[in-house]
Every structure is written in C-alpha cells, then in structure tokens.
Coordinates of C-alpha atoms and ligand atoms in Angstrom, one line a residue:
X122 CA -18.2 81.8 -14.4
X123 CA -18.0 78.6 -16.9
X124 CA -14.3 78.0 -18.1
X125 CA -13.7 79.3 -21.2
X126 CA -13.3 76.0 -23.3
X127 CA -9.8 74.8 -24.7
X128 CA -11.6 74.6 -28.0
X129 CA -10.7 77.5 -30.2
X130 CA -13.7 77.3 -32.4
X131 CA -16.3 77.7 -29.6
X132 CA -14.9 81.5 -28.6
X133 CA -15.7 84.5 -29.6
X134 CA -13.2 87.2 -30.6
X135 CA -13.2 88.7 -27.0
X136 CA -12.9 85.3 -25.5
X137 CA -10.1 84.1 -27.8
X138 CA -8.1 87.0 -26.8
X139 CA -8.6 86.2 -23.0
X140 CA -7.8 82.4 -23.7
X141 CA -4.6 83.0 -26.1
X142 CA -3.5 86.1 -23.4
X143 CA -3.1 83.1 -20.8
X144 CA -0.2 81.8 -23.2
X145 CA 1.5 85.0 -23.9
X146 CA 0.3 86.2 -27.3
X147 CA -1.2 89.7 -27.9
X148 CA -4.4 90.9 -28.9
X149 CA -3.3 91.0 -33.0
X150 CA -2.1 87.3 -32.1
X151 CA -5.5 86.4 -31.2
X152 CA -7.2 87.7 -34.2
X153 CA -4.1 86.3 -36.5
X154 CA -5.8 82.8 -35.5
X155 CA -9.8 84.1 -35.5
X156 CA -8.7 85.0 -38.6
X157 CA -7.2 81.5 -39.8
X158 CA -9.8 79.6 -38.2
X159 CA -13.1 81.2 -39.5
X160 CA -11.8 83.3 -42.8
X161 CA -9.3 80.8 -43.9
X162 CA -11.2 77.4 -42.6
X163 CA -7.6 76.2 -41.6
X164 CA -7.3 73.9 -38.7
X165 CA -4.2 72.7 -38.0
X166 CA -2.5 75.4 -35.9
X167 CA 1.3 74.0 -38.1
X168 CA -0.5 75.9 -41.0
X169 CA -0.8 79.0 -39.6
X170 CA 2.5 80.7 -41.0
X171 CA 2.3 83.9 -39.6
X172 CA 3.0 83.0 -36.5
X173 CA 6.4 81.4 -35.1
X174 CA 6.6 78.2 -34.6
X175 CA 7.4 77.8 -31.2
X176 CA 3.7 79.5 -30.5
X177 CA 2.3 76.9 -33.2
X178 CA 3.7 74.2 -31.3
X179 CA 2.7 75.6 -28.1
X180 CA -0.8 76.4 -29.1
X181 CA -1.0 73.1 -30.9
X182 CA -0.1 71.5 -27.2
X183 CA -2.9 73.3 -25.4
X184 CA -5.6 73.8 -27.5
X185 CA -8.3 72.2 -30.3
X186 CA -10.1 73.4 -33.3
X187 CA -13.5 71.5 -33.3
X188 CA -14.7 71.7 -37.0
X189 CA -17.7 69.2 -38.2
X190 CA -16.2 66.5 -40.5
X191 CA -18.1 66.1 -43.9
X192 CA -19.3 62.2 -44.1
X193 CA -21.6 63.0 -46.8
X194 CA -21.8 65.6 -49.8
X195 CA -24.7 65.0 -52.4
X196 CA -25.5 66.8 -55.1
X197 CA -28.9 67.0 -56.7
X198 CA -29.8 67.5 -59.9
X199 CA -30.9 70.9 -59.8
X200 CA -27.4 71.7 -58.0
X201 CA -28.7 71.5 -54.2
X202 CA -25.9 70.1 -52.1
X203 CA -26.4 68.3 -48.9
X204 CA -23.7 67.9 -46.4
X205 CA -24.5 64.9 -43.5
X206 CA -21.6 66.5 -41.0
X207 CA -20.1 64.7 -38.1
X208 CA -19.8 66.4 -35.1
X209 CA -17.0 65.8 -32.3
X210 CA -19.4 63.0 -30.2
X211 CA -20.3 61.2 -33.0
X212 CA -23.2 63.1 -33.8
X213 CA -24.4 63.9 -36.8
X214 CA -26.1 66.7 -38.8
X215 CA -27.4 68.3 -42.2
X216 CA -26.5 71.3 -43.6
X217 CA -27.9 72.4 -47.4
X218 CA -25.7 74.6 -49.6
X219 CA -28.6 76.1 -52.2
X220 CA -26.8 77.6 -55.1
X221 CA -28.5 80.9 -57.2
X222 CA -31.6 81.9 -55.3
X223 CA -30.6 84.3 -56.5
X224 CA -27.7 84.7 -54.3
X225 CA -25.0 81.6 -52.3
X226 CA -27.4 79.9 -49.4
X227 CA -26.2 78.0 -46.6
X228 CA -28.9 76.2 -44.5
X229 CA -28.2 75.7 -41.3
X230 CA -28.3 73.5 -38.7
X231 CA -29.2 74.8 -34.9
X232 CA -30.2 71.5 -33.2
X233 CA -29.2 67.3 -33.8
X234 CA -32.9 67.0 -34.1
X235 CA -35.9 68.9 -33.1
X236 CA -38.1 69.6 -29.7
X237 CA -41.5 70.7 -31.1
X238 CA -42.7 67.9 -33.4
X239 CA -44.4 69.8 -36.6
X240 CA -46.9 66.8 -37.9
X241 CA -45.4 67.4 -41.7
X242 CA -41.8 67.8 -40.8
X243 CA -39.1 64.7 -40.8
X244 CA -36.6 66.3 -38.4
X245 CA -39.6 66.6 -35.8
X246 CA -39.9 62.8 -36.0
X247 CA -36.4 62.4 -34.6
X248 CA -37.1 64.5 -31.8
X249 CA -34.7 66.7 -29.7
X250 CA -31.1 64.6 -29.3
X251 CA -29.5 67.8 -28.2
X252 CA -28.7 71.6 -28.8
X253 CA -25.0 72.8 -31.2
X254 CA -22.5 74.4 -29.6
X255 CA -22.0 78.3 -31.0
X256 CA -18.8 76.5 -32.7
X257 CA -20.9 74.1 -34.3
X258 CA -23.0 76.0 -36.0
X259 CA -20.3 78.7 -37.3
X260 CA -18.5 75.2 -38.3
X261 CA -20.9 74.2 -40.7
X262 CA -21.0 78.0 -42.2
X263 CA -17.2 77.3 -42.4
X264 CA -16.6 74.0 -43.7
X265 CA -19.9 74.5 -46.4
X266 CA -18.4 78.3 -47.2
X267 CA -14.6 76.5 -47.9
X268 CA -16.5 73.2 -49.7
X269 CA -18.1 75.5 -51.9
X270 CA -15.6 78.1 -52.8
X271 CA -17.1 80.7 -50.8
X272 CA -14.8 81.8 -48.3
X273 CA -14.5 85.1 -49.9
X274 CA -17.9 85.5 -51.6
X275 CA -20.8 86.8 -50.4
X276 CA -23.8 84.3 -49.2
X277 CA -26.6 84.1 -47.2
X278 CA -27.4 82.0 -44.4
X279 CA -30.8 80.7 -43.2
X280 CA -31.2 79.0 -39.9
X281 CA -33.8 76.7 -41.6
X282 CA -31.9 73.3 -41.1
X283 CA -32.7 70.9 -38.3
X284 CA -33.9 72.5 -35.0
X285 CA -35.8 75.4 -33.5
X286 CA -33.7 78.5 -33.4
X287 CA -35.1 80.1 -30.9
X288 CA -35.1 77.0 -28.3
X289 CA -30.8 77.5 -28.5
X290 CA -31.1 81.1 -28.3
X291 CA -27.8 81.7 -26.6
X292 CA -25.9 79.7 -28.6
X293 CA -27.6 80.5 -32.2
X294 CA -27.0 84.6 -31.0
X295 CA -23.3 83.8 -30.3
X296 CA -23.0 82.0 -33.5
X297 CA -24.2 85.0 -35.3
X298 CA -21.4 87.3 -33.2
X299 CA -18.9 85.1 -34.1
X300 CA -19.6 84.9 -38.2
X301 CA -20.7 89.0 -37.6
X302 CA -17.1 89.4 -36.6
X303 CA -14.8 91.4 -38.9
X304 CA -11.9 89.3 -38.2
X305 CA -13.9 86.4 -39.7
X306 CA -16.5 85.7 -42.4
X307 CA -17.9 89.6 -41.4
X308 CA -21.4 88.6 -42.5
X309 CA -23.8 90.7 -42.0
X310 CA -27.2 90.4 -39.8
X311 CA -29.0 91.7 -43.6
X312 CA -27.7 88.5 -44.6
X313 CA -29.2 86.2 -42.3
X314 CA -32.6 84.9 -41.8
X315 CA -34.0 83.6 -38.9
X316 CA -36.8 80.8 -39.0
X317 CA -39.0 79.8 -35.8
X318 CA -42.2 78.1 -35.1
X319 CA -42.7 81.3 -32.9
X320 CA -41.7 81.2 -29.7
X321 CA -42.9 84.2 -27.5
X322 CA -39.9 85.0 -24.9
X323 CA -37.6 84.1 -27.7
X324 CA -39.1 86.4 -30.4
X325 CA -39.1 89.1 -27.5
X326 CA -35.3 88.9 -26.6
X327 CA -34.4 88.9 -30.5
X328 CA -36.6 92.1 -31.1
X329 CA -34.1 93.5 -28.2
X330 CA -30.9 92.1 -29.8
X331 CA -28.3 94.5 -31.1
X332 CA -27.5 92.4 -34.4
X333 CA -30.8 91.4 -35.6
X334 CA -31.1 88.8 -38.6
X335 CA -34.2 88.7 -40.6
X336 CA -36.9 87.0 -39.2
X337 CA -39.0 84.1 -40.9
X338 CA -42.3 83.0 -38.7
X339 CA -43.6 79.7 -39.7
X340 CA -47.4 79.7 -39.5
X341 CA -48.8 77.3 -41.0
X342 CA -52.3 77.6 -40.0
X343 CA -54.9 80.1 -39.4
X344 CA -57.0 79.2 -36.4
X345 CA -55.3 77.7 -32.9
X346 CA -57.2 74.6 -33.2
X347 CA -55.6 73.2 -36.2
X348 CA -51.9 74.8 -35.6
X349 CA -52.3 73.4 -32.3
X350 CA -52.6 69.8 -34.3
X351 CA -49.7 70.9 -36.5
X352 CA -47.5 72.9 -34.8
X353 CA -47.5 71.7 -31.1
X354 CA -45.9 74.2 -29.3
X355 CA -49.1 76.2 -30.3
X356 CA -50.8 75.5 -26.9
X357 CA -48.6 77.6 -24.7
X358 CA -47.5 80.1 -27.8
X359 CA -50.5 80.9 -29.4
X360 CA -51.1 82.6 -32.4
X361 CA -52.3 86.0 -31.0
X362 CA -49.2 86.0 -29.1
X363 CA -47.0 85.3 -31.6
X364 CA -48.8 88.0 -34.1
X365 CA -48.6 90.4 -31.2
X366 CA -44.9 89.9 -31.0
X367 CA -44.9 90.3 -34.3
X368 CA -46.5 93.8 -34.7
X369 CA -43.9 94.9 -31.9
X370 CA -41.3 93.6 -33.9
X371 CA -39.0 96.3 -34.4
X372 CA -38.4 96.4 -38.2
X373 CA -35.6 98.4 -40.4
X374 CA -36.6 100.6 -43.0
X375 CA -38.2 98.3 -45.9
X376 CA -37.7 95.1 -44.3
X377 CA -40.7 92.8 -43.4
X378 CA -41.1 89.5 -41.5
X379 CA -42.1 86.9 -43.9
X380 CA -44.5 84.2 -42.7
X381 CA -44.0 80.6 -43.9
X382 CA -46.8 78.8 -44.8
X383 CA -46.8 75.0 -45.7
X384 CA -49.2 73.7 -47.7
X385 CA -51.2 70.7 -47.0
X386 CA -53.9 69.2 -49.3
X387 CA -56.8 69.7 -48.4
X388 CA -55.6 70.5 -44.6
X389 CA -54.9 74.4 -44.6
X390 CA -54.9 75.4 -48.5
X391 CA -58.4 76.1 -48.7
X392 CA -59.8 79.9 -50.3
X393 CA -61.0 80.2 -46.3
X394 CA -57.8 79.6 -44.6
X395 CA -56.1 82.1 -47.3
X396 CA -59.2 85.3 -46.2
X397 CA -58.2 84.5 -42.3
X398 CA -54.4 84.9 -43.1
X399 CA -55.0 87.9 -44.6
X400 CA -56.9 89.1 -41.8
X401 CA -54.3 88.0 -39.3
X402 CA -51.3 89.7 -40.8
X403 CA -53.1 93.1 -40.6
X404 CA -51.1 95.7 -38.7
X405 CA -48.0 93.5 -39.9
X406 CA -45.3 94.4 -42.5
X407 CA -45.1 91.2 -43.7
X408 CA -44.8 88.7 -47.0
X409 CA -46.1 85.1 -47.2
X410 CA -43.5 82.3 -48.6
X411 CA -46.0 79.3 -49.4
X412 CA -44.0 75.9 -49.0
X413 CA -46.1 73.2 -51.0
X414 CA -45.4 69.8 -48.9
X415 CA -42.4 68.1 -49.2
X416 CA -43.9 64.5 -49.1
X417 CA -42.1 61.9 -47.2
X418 CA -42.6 58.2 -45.9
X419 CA -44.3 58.5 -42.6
X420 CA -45.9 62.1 -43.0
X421 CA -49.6 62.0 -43.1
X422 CA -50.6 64.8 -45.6
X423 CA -50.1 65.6 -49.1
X424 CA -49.1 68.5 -51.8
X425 CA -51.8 70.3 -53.3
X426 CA -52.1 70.4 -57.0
X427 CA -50.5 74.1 -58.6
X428 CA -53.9 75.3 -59.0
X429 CA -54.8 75.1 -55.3
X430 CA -51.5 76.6 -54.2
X431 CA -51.8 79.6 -57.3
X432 CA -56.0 79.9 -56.2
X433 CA -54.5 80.6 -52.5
X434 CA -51.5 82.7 -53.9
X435 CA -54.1 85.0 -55.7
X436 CA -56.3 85.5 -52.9
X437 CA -53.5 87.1 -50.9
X438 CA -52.1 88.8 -53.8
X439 CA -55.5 90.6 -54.7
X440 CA -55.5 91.6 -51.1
X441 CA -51.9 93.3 -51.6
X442 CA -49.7 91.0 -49.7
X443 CA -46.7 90.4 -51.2
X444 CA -46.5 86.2 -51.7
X445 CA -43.9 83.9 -53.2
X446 CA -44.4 80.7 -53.8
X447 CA -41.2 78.1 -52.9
X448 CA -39.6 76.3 -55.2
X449 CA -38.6 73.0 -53.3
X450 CA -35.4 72.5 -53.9
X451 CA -32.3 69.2 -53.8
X452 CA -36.2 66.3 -53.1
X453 CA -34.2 64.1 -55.0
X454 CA -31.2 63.8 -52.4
X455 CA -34.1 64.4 -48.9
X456 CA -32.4 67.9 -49.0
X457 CA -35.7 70.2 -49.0
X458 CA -37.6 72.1 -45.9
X459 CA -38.5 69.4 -43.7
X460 CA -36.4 66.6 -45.0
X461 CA -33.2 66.7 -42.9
X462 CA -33.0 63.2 -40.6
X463 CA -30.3 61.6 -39.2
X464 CA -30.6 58.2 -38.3
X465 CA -30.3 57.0 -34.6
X466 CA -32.5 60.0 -33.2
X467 CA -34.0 59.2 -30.2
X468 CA -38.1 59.3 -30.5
X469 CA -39.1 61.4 -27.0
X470 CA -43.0 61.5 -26.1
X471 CA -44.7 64.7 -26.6
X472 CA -44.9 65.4 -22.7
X473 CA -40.8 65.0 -22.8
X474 CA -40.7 67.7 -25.6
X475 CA -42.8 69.9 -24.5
X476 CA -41.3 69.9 -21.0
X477 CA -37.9 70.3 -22.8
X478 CA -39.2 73.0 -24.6
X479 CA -40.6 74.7 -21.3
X480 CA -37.8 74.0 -19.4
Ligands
SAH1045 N1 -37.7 75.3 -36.6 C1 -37.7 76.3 -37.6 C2 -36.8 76.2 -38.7 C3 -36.7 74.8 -39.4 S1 -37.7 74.3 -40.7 C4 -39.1 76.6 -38.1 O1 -40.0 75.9 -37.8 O2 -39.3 77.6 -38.7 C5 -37.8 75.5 -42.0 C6 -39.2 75.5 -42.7 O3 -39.5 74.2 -43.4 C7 -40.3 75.7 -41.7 O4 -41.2 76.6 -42.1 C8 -40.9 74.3 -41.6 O5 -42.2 74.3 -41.2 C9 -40.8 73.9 -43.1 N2 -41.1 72.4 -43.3 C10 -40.9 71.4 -42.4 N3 -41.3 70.3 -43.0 C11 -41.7 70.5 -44.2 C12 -42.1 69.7 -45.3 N4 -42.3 68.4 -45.2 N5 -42.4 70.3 -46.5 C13 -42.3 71.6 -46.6 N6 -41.8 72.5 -45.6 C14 -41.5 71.9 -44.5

C-alpha cells in the first residue's frame, strides 16, 4: 500500500480521517480541517480556530497544505480570467475562470502539458511534462473558486484546460471525489464536464464510475484518415471505437454527450464532412459544439469565415441535431481552447507520446 502522503490536500475525506487519527483527533476533527481546506481555501493550519491550538501546532509540525500559488491573473476584455499557477516543483499551469456562460466556469487543468499532440492545439506542442496530483487539480478549483468569490456559489467545472483527462484517470476521478465531497465544495457530477480526445479503456471505466460528470468527445473529423492527421491517438482509438463506446454510454434521463468539433478552413468544414457527422452520430444522444480555430503562431490551419461555420451549423441542424456554435472566449490574453502553454515544456517525439500514452 502507498503511504498516505503528509500533504493534506492530496487526501480524500476517508484518507484524512486515517492520517489525522494517527495524531489523536476524531473523525469530526478530520472533517473540521476538510472543511477549512477545500470550503474555506484556508491554509495555514494557525487559522483554523475551531480547533485548539496545541492540535494547530501539532498538525502544523507534521503535516502540509499544497495549494498552487497564483503567478499570473489576466483579465480579458470580455471578462475571461487566466490564472498561470505554480505548482509545488516549480511547475507551472493554466487554469481559465469564464464568467456568465450562462453560469461561473472554471477550466481546468489535468496535465503540465499534453501526450497526444492535436495538430491545431498549443498545449499539444509542449508535450506531456507530467500528470497533477488529485490535490492539484482540486487546488486550482480552490484557489480560482476563493480568487473569484465563489467559494459559496455555484459553478461549473470543465476539465478542458491543459491535458487529456482520461490519460490521468485515477487521479482526475479522485479529484472529482474530493470536490463531490459534502464536507467541501459538494459539487455535483451534473456540474462537471468531462472533455477527451476519446480514449477507449478510459471512456469504458468512466461509463462504470459511480459519480459520472458529463462527457464532452472531441471529434474533430469525420473519416480515420484525416483524425488520424489531427488527432494522433486516432490510430489505436479509432473512431468506430470511440462511437461504439459512445452508444454504450450510459446516459441519465435528458442528458447527451456533446461532440466537439474544431473547425479548420478548408480542412474539415466542408458541407461533406457536416453529412458524415451526421451519419456517424446516429444511434447517439448527442449535441455538436463547433469550435472555430483559435489561430496561433505555429499552428498550420485557419478559421473559417461565419458563413462556412453557419452553412455547416445548418446542415446538422436541418438534420435535427442540436448544435451550438462556441464563442471563443479571453483570445486576447492566449486564454481560449487550445491556447494554454507554459513555457519550458519539454518537446517529446511522437513515438515517446504515443508510448506514454500506451503505457
Ligand atoms: N484533451 C481534452 C481536453 C482539452 S482541450 C480534449 O481533447 O478534449 C478542450 C477543447 O479545445 C478540445 O476539444 C480541443 O480539441 C479544443 N482545442 C484545442 N486547440 C484548439 C484551438 N486552437 N482552437 C479551438 N479549439 C481548440
């Protein structure tokens, strides 16, 4: 059995109680300080007044509270905020607070970079650096939620930062059992979504998991050929695969997966492409989110002109799928789908990432 780790932040509410039981204090104890940590975003264990302060001082002793230090908070003009965060080894991520859509959003961060190199995204470029902890993706719900006012407010929370869900699946599930916990932020699974390039055994573990976010499927592309050139992780996850896991998906009671869809000039956008889609998602309960590119330096396509994305919007509309087209949000601070980077990623070959990714 791994040790339980001496930093408070990374445990669950059963784990915290086994951890803090090794120094005395009861179960209420333990969720006194889940309760300071992820509802109250308070760190320092001298703050937390309702316990006495010999156990302060003696929890202060033993233990840490990693939390992700802000080095960065931008605000675009639309009123997009980006966060750069600083993690314990120096490290550092993005995290996007998107305000009315129509409700609070926190993007999130799963990954310091990204395995499966998507041709159009930034965050691909950088390559995989390493996976978060559970703690370090609940921190950046935490310090965004207390940033922003939020701690008591509802919000939503898409894993559509940097990274590949799926390819942490252990510790993206934990984070969502740790900010699920009544103790703390007690958000709920309806709340979250879920975005992946589609990775089989992961889509089939989530369909089995007992708090289920929404789930978001990026697509892309409509035959295997060109989402192979887009969306490398293609070749072993196919797209009949990843439709098939799709149709098995289990689904509550009005909810549908939505397929993300980014648009690229004369690439993907064409009246054709929209017919196949169509055809694809049959059998599925499912709405299209069309993501116009979000041009950058260094990506080789670019964003088709309204018409094209509204002639492609119609066709699946007229064929009774539900479709919404995204409103890119924060360009003018880099803080839009696919423009999360940190500097000093280390560029892997695509033979590393993919064996990473198989691994
Ligand atoms: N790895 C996950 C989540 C991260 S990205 C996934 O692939 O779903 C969230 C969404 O932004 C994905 O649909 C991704 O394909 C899209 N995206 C990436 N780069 C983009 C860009 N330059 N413009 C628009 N959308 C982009």
């Amino acid at each position: 059995m791994t040790p339980i780790s001496n930093d408070l932040a990374e445990l669950e509410p059963a784990e915290l109680e086994a951890q803090l039981e090794a120094h005395g204090c009861e179960r209420f104890h333990a969720r006194q300080v889940y309760r300071w940590i992820h509802k109250g975003s308070v760190t320092d264990f001298g703050r937390m007044t309702n316990l006495s302060r010999t156990r302060r001082t003696e929890l202060q002793t033993a233990f840490v509270i990693g939390t992700p230090r802000v080095v960065n908070d931008e605000v675009s003009i639309d009123g997009t905020r980006k966060f750069a965060l600083e993690l314990a080894d120096g490290r550092r991520i993005e995290s996007v607070f998107i305000p009315d859509t129509p409700s609070m959003t926190f993007c999130i961060s799963t990954q310091v970079g990204c395995a499966m190199s998507c041709g159009f995204c930034l965050t691909g470029k950088m390559g995989l650096v390493r996976h978060l902890t559970a703690g370090e993706i609940v921190g950046q719900v935490r310090v965004l939620a207390a940033a922003t006012g939020l701690l008591d407010a509802p919000f939503n929370i898409v894993l559509m930062g940097m990274g590949e869900p799926l390819h942490n699946y252990d510790n993206t599930m934990k984070a969502l059992r740790m900010l699920h916990s009544e103790h703390g932020l007690a958000v709920s699974p309806r709340r979250v979504t879920l975005s992946t390039v589609g990775i089989i055994p992961g889509l089939e573990r989530l369909a089995r998991e007992p708090l289920m976010p929404n789930l978001a499927v990026s697509l892309h592309a409509t035959t295997d050929e060109q989402r192979t050139a887009l969306v490398p992780p293609n070749r072993r996850y196919p797209l009949a695969g990843i439709l098939d896991a799709c149709r098995r998906f289990p689904l509550k009671k009005r909810s549908r997966i939505t397929f993300e869809y980014v648009m690229l000039n004369d690439v993907n956008d064409t009246p054709e492409d929209a017919r196949r889609l169509v055809k694809l998602l049959a059998g599925i309960k499912a709405k299209v989110n069309l993501i116009p590119l979000n041009p950058a330096p260094g990506i080789p396509y670019g964003r088709p002109s309204d018409d094209r994305v509204n002639r492609f919007a119609q066709i699946l509309a007229d064929r009774h799928i539900t479709v919404s087209v995204r409103k890119s949000r924060g360009q003018d601070i880099r803080a839009a789908c696919g423009q999360l980077i940190v500097e000093g990623g280390t560029r892997k070959t695509a033979a590393q990432q993919m064996a990473m990714l198989i691994g």
